[in-house]
Short mmCIF file of C-alpha atoms (C1' of nucleotides) in Angstrom, two decimals:
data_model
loop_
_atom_site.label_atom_id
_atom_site.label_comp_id
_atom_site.label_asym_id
_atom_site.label_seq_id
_atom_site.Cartn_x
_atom_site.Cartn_y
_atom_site.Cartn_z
CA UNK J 1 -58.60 8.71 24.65
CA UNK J 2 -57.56 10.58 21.29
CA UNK J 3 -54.11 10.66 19.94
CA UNK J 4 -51.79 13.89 20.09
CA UNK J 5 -49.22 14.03 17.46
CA UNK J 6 -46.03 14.99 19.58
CA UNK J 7 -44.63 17.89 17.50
CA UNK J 8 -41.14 17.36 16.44
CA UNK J 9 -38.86 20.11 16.36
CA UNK J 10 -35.41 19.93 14.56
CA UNK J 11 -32.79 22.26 13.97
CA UNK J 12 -30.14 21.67 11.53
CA UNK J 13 -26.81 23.09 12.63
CA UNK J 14 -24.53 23.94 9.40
CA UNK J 15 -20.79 25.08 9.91
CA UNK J 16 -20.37 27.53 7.44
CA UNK J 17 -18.14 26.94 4.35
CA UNK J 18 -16.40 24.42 7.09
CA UNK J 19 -12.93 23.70 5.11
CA UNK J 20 -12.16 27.29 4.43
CA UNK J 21 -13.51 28.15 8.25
CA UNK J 22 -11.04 25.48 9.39
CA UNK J 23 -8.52 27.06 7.41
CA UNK J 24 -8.89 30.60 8.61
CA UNK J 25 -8.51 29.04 12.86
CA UNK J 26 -4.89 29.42 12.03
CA UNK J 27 -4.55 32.36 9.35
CA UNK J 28 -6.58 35.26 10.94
CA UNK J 29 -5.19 37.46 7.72
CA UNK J 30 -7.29 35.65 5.67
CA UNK J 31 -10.57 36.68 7.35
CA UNK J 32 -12.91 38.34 5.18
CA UNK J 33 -10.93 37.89 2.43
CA UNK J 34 -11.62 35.31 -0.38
CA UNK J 35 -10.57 31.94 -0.06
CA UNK J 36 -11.01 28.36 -1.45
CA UNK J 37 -10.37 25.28 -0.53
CA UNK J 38 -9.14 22.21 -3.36
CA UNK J 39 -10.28 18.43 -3.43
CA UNK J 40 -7.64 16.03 -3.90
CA UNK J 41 -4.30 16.37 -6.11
CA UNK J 42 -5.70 19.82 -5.77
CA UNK J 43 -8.90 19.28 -8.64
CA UNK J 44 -11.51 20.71 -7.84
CA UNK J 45 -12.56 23.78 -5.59
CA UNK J 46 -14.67 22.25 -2.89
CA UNK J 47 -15.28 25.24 -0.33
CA UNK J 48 -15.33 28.48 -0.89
CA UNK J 49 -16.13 31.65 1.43
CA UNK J 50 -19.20 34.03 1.27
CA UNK J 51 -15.68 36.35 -0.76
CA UNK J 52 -15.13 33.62 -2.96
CA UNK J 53 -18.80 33.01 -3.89
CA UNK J 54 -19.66 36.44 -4.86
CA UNK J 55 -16.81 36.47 -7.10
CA UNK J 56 -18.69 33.74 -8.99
CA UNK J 57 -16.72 30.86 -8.01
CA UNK J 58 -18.65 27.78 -8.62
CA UNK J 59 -18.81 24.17 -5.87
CA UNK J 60 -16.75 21.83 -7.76
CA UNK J 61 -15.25 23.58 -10.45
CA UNK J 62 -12.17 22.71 -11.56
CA UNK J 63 -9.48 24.70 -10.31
CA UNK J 64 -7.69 25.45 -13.78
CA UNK J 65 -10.76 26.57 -15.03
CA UNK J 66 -11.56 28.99 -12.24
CA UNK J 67 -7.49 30.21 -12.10
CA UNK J 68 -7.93 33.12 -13.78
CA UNK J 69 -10.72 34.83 -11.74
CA UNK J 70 -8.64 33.86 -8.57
CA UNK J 71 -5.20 35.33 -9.70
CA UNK J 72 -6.80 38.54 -10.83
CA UNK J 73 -8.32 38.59 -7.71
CA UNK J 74 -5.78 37.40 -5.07
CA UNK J 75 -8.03 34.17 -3.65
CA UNK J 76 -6.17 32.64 -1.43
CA UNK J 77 -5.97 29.07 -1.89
CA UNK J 78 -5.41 25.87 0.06
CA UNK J 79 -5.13 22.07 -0.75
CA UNK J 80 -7.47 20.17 1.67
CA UNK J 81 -6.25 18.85 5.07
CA UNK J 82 -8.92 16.49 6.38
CA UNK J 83 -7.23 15.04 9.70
CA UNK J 84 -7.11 18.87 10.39
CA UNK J 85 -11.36 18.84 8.98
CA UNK J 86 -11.32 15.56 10.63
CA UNK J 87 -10.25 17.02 14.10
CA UNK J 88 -12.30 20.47 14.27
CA UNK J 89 -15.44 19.06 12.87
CA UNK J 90 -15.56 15.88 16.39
CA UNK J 91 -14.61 19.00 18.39
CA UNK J 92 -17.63 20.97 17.46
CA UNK J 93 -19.89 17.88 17.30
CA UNK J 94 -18.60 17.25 21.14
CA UNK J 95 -20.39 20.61 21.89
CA UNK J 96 -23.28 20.01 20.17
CA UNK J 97 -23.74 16.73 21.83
CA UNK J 98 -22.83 18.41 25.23
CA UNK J 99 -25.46 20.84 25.03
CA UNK J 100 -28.19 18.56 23.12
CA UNK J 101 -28.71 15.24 24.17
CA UNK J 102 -30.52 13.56 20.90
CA UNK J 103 -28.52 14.58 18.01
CA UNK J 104 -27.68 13.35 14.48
CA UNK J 105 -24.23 13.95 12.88
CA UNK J 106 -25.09 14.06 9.40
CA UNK J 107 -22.22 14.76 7.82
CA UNK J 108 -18.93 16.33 8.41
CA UNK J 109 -20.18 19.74 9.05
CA UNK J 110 -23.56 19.23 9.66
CA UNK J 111 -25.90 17.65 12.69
CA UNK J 112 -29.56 17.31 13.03
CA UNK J 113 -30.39 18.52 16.47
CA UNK J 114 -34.00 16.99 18.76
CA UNK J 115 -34.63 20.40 20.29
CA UNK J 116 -38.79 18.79 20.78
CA UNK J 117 -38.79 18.78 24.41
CA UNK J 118 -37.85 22.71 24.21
CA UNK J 119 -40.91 25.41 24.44
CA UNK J 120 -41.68 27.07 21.25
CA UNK J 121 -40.85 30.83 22.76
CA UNK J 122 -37.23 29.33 23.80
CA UNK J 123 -36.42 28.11 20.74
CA UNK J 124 -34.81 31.06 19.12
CA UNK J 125 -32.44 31.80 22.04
CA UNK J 126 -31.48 28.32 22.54
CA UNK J 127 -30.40 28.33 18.60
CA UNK J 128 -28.51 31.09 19.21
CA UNK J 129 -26.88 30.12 22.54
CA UNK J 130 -25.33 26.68 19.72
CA UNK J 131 -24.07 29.38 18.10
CA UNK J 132 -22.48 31.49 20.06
CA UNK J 133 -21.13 28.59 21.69
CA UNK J 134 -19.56 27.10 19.47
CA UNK J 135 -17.95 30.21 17.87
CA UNK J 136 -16.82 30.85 20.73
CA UNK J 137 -14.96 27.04 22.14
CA UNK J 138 -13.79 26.48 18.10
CA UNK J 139 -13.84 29.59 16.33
CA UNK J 140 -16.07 27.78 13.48
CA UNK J 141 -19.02 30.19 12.51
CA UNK J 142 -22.30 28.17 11.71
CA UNK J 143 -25.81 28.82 10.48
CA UNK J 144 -29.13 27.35 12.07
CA UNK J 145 -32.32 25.75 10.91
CA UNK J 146 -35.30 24.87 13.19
CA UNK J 147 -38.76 23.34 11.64
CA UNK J 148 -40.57 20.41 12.07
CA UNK J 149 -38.95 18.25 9.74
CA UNK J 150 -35.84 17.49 8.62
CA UNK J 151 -36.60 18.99 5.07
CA UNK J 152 -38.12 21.99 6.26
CA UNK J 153 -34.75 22.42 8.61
CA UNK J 154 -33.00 21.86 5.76
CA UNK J 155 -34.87 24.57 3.57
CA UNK J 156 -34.36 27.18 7.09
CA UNK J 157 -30.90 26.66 7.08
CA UNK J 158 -30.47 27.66 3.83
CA UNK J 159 -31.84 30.55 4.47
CA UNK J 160 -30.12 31.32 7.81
CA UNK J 161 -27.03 31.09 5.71
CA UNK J 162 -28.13 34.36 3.52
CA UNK J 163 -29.20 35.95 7.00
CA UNK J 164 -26.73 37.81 8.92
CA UNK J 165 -28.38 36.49 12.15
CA UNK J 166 -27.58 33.32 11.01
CA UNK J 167 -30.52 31.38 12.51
CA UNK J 168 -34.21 31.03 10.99
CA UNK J 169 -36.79 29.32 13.14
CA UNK J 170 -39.98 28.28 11.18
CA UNK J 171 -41.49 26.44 14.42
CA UNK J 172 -45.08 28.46 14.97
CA UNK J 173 -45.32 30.27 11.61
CA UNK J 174 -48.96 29.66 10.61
CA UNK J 175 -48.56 29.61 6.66
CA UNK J 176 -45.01 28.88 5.65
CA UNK J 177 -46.15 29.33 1.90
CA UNK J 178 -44.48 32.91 0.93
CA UNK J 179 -41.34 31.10 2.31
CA UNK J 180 -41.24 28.15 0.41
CA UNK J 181 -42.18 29.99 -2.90
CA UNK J 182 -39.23 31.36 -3.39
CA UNK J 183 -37.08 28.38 -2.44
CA UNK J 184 -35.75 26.63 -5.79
CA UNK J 185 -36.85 22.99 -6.39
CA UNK J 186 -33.83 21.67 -6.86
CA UNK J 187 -32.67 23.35 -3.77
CA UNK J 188 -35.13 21.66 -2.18
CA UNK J 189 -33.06 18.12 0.08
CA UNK J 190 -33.81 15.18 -1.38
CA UNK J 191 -34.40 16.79 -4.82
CA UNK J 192 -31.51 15.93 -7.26
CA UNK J 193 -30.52 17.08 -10.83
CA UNK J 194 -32.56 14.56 -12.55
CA UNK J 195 -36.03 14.64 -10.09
CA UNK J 196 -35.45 18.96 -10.80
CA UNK J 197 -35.49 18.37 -14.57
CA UNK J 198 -38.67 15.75 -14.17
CA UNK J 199 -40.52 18.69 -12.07
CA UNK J 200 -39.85 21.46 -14.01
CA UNK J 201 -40.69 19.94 -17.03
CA UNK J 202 -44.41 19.60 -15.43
CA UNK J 203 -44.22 23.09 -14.01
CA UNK J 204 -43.42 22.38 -10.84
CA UNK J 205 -40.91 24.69 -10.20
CA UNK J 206 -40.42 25.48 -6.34
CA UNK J 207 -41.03 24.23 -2.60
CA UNK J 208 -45.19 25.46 -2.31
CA UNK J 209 -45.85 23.80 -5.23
CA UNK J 210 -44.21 20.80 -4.57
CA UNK J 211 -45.50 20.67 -0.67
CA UNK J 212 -49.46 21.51 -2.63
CA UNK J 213 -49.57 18.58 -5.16
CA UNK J 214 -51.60 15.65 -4.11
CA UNK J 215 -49.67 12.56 -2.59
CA UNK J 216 -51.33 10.42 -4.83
CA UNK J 217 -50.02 12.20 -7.96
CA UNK J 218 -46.55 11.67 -6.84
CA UNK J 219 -46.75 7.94 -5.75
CA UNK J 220 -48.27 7.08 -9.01
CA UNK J 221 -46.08 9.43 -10.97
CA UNK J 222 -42.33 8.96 -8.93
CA UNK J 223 -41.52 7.30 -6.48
CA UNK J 224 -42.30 6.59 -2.20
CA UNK J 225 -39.10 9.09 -1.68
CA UNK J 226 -40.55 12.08 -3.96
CA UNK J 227 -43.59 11.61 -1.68
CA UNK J 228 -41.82 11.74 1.75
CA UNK J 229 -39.77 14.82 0.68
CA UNK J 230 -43.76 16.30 -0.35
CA UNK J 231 -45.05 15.04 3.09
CA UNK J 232 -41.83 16.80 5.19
CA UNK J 233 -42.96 19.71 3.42
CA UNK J 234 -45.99 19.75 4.66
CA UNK J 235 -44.42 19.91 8.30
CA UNK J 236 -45.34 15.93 8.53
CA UNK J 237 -42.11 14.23 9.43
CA UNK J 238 -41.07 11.18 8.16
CA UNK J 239 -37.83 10.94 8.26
CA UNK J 240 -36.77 10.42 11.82
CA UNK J 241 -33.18 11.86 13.41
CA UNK J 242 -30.40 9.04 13.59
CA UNK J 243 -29.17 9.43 16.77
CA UNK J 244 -27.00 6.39 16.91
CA UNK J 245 -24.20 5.52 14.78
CA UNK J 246 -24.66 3.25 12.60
CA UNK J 247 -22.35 0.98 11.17
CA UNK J 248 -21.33 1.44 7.73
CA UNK J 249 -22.28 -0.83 5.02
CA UNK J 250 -19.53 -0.47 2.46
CA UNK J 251 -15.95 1.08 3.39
CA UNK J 252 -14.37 2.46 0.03
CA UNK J 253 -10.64 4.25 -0.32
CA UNK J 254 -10.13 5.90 -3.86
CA UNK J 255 -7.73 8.53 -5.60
CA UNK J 256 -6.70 10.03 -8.61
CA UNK J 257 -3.14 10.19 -9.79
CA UNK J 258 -1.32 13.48 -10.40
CA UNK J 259 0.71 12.05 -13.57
CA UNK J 260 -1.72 9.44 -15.50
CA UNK J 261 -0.08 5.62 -14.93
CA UNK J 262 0.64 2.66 -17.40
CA UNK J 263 3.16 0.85 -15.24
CA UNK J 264 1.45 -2.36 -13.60
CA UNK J 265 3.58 -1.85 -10.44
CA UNK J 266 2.77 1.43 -9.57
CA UNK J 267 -1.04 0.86 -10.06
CA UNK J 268 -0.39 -2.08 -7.76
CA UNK J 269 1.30 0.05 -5.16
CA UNK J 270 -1.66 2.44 -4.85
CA UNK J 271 -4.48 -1.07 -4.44
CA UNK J 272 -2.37 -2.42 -2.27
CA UNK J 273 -2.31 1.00 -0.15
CA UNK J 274 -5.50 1.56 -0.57
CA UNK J 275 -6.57 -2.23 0.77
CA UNK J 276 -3.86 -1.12 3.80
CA UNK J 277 -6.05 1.77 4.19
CA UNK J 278 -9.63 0.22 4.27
CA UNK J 279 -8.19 -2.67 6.35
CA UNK J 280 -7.12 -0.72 8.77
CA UNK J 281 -10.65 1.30 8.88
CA UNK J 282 -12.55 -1.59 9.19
CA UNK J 283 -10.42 -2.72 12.15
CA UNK J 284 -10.99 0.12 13.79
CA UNK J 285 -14.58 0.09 13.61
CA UNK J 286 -14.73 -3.61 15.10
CA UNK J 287 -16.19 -4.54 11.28
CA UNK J 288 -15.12 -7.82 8.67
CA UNK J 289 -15.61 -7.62 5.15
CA UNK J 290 -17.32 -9.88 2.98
CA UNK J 291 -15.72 -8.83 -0.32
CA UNK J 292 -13.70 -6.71 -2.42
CA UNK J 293 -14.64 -4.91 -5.23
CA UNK J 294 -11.40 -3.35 -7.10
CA UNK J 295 -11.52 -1.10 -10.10
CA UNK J 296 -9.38 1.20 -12.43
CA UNK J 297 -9.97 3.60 -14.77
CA UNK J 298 -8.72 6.49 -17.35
CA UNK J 299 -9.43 9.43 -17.51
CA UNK J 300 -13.00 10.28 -18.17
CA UNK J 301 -12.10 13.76 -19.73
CA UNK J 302 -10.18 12.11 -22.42
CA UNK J 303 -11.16 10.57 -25.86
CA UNK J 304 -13.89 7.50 -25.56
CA UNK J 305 -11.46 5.50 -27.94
CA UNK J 306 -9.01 5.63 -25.01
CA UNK J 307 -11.59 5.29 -22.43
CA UNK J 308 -11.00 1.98 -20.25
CA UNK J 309 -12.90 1.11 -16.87
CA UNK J 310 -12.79 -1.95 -15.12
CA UNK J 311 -14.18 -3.75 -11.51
CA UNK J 312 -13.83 -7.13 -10.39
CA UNK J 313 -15.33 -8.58 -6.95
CA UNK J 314 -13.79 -11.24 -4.58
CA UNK J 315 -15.63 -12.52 -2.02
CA UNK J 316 -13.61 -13.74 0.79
CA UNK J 317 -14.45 -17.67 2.45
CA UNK J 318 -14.59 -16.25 5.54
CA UNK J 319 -15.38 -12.25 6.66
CA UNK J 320 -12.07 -11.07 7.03
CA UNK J 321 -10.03 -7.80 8.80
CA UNK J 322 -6.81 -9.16 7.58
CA UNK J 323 -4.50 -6.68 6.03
CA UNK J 324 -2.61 -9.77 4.04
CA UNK J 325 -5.65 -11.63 2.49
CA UNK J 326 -6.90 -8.35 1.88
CA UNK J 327 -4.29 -7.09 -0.24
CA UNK J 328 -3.45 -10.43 -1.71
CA UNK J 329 -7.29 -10.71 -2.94
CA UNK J 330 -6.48 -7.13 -4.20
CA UNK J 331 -3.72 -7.51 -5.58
CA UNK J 332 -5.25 -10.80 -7.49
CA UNK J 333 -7.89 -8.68 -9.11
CA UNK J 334 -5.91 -5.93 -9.88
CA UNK J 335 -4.29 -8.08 -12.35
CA UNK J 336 -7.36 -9.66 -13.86
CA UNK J 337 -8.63 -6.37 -15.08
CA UNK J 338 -5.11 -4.83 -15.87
CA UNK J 339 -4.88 -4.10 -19.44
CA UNK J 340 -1.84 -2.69 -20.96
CA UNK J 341 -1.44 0.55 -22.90
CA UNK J 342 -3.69 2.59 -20.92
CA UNK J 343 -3.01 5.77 -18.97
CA UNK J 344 -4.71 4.77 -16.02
CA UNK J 345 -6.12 7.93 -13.97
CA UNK J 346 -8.20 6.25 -10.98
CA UNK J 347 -7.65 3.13 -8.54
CA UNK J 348 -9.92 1.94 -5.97
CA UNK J 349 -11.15 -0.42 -3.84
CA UNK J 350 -14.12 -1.18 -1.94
CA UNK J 351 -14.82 -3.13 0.93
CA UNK J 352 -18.39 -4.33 1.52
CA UNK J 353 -20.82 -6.92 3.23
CA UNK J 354 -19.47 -5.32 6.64
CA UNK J 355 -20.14 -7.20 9.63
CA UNK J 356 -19.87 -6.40 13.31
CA UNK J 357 -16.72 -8.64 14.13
CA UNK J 358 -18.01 -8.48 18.42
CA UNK J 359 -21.22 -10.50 16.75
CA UNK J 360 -19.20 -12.93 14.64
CA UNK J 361 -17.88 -15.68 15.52
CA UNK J 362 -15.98 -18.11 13.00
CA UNK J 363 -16.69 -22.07 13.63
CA UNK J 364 -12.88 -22.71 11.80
CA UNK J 365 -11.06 -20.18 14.23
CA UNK J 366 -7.74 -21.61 14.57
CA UNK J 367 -3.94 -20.64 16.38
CA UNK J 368 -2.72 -18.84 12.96
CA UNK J 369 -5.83 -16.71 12.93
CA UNK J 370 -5.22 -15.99 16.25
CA UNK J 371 -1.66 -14.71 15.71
CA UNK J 372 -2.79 -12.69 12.61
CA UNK J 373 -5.20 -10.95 15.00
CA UNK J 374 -2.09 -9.82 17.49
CA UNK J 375 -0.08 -9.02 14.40
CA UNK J 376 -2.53 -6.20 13.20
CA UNK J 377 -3.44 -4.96 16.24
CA UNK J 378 0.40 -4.43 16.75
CA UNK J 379 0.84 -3.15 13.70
CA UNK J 380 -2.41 -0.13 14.15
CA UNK J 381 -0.98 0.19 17.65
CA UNK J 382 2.23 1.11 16.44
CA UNK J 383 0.81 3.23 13.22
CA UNK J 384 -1.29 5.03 15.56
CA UNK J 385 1.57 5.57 18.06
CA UNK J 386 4.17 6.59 15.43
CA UNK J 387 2.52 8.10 12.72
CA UNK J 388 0.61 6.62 9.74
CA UNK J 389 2.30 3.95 7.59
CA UNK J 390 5.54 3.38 10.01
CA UNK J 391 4.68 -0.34 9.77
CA UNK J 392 3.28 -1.41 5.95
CA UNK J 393 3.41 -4.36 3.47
CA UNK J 394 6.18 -3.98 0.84
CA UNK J 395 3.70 -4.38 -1.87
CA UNK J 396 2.32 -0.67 -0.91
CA UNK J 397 5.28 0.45 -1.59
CA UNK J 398 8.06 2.61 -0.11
CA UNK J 399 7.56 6.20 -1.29
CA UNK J 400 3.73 6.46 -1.65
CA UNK J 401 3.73 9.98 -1.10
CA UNK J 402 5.03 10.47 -5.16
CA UNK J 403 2.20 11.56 -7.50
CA UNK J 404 -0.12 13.27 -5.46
CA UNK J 405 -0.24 16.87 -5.88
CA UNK J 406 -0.75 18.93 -2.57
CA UNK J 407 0.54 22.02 -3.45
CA UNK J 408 -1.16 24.63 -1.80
CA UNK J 409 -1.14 22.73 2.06
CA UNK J 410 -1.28 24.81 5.02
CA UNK J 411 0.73 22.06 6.86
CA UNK J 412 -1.43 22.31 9.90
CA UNK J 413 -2.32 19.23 11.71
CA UNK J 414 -3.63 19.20 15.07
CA UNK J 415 -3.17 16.20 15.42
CA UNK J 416 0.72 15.71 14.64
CA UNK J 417 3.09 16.89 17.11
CA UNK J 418 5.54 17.58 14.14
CA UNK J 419 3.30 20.18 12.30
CA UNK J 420 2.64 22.32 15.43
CA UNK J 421 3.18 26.21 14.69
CA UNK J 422 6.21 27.36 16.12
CA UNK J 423 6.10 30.87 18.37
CA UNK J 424 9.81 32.38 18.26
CA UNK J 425 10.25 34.74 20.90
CA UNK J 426 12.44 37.63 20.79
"C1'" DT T 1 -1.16 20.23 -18.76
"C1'" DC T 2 -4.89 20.34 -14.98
"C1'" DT T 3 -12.01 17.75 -13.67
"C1'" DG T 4 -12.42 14.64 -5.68
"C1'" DG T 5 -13.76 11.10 -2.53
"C1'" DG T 6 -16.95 8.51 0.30
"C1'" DG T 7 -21.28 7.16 1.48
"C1'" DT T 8 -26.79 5.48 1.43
"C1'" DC T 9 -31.04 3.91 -0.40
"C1'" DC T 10 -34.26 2.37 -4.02
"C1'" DT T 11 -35.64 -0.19 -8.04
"C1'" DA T 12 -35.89 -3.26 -11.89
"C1'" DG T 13 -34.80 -7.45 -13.50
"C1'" DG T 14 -32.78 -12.04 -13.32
"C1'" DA T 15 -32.22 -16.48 -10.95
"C1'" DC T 16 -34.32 -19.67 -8.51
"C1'" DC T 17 -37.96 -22.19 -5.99
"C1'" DC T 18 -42.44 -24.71 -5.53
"C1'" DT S 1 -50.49 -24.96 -31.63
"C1'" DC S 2 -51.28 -24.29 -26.70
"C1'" DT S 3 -46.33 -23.02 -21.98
"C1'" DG S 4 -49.03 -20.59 -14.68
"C1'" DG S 5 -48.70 -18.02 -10.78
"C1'" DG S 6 -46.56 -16.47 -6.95
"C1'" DG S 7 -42.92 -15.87 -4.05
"C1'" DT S 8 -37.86 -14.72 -2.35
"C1'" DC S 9 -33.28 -13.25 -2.84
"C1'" DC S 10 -29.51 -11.02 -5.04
"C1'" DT S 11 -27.26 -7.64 -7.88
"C1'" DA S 12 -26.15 -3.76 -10.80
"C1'" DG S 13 -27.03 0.66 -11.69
"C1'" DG S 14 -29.16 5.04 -10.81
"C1'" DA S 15 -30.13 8.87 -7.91
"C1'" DC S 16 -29.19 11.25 -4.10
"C1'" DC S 17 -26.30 13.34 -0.24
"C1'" DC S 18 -22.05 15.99 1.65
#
DNA sequence: TCTGGGGTCCTAGGACCC
DNA sequence: TCTGGGGTCCTAGGACCC
């Protein structure tokens, strides 16, 4: 009896430039016009459409430095929204999951979809059947990749995006060579800014050649995931679909400030609203946490001189989900790294050694922990009933909304009643 | 004036053990 | 003077992704 290698086929669904797509659902004017979409306190530009590219607008720019092209050019601009990013992108992965049974949501626009049990001369109209349908049930345009591997689904999606079709299938092509000559190695998944600069230093300067160096060269000259990227491109897949969800590992909440901070209280504010945050993540993902890891910094743009950056970690006696220990830990190493005189720009904290709390069980369980238990599943009941942050600790705060920027927000929220559009009728 | 936020995995090196 | 060999576990930092 000989082995047949089952044939994977995957096709990598993309929603195309997803915030700005998101955007334009409820703002048909701004179709086919320019538009960009702005990372928190409105920083950096972080989606852009196809208008917005051509007029040389670069992913992650900062917005003052690209200002001037998008004034003289009337870009229209929006501060990001994720609850409303947040809300499309589950609706769209709802379809996808309706109409494939195996798939992998990769990221919040993306999924990796198992289309293997699917004959080879279906495979094109199936692709476009995703699309269609979920243009159609959302609005959200997308682009599709199908290969045998992830990476080569990867490399046909970014070509789909260039098509006007907007789906490449690479399943059957004999000699995918001419193809992956012209693809870029450091467009190539997997292949970063500093594995580019390593390869092109040796000549190695796009997909073919990568996919026609020996195996052996790479293991003994980088490292095993250089080699799996090389193998993928040889139509060899190694790097299987996720199609459950696993659970996270770390659970981190971060920002910036709008106005750089020395006061001690309002850095405090933002850890302990942060810690509410993450708490109240992890408790909704039936996960404890191990530890805390807090930090702070200034600016990074600034003079080294004034350049301060600090982290301490707590580990907690027991795995916790408690919103109290958790900011009182917090709140404990905020002060510990807290040195005065700085403009602090950054606050964070991290959450990490995640366990599943259903597989848990603590030998010193006792009445108090009990009632702590009821008291924050009131308290997300009631948050989640009444709007984020009805129910806090004082230490996060009253006003927390102060020193963010958000300028440009469309103020659309499908999932708060009190930012529905309103229709006036004549 | 103004430069995001949230993840994962791998690796090298140290601590520790026998 | 001469200071083994082999293993595990943990952690920090780097690289990558969107």
């Amino acid at each position: 009896m000989s082995y047949i290698p089952h044939t994977k086929k995957i096709a990598l669904v993309d929603c195309n430039s997803f915030y700005v797509s998101c955007e334009r659902l409820f703002k048909p004017h701004i179709l086919k016009k320019p538009v960009v979409v702005l990372s928190n306190n409105d920083g950096c530009i972080i989606s852009r459409s196809s208008e917005a590219k051509v007029l040389g607008i670069k992913m992650g720019d900062p917005y003052f430095k690209a200002k001037e092209i998008i004034i003289k050019n009337g870009v229209y601009v929006f501060s990001s929204n994720y609850s409303l990013y947040g809300d499309i992108s589950r609706r769209v992965m709802r379809i996808l999951k309706y109409l494939v049974p195996n798939i992998e949501i990769y990221s919040i626009d993306e999924a990796f979809l198992d289309l293997s049990s699917i004959p080879n001369n279906m495979i094109s109209s199936f692709g476009e059947k995703v699309r269609d349908t979920i243009l159609q049930w959302t609005g959200i345009p997308t682009s599709i990749g199908i290969a045998k591997t992830k990476t080569l689904s990867k490399i046909a999606n970014h070509i789909a995006k260039k098509q006007k079709s907007g789906i490449v299938n690479l399943i059957g092509i004999e000699n995918i060579d001419l193809i992956l000559e012209k693809i870029k190695i450091n467009d190539i998944w997997g292949v970063g800014r500093q594995t580019s600069k390593f390869y092109i230093k040796l000549g190695i300067n796009n997909a073919k050649q990568l996919k026609n160096i020996s195996n052996n060269w790479i293991k003994n000259n980088s490292n095993v995931l250089a080699s799996r990227t090389a193998m993928e491109l040889r139509g060899i897949s190694c790097i299987d679909l996720e199609t459950y969800q696993a659970k996270r590992k770390t659970c981190c909440v971060s920002r910036s400030f709008g106005e750089k901070v020395e006061n001690f209280q309002i850095l405090a504010e933002s850890v302990a609203s942060h810690s509410l945050n993450a708490a109240e993540k992890i408790r909704s993902e039936s996960l404890l946490a191990k530890a805390i890891t807090i930090f702070i910094r200034t600016s990074l743009f600034q003079n080294k001189k004034i350049f301060y950056s600090n982290s301490k970690t707590i580990d907690f006696p027991i795995a916790t989900d408690n919103s109290i220990e958790i900011v009182k830990n917090a709140l404990g190493g905020l002060k510990s790294i807290f040195k005065k005189g700085y403009k602090y720009q950054k606050t964070g904290i991290i959450l990490s050694g995640l366990l599943d709390s259903k597989k848990t069980h603590n030998l010193f369980s006792s009445s108090k922990e009990k009632r702590i238990k009821s008291l924050m599943k009131s308290i997300d009941y009631t948050n989640y009933r009444y709007g984020r942050s009805t129910l806090s600790l004082a230490d996060a705060g009253l006003n927390k909304k102060r020193n963010i920027r958000r300028k440009y927000s469309s103020k659309i929220d499908t999932a708060n009643f009190d930012c529905l559009p309103i229709v006036k009728v004549n």
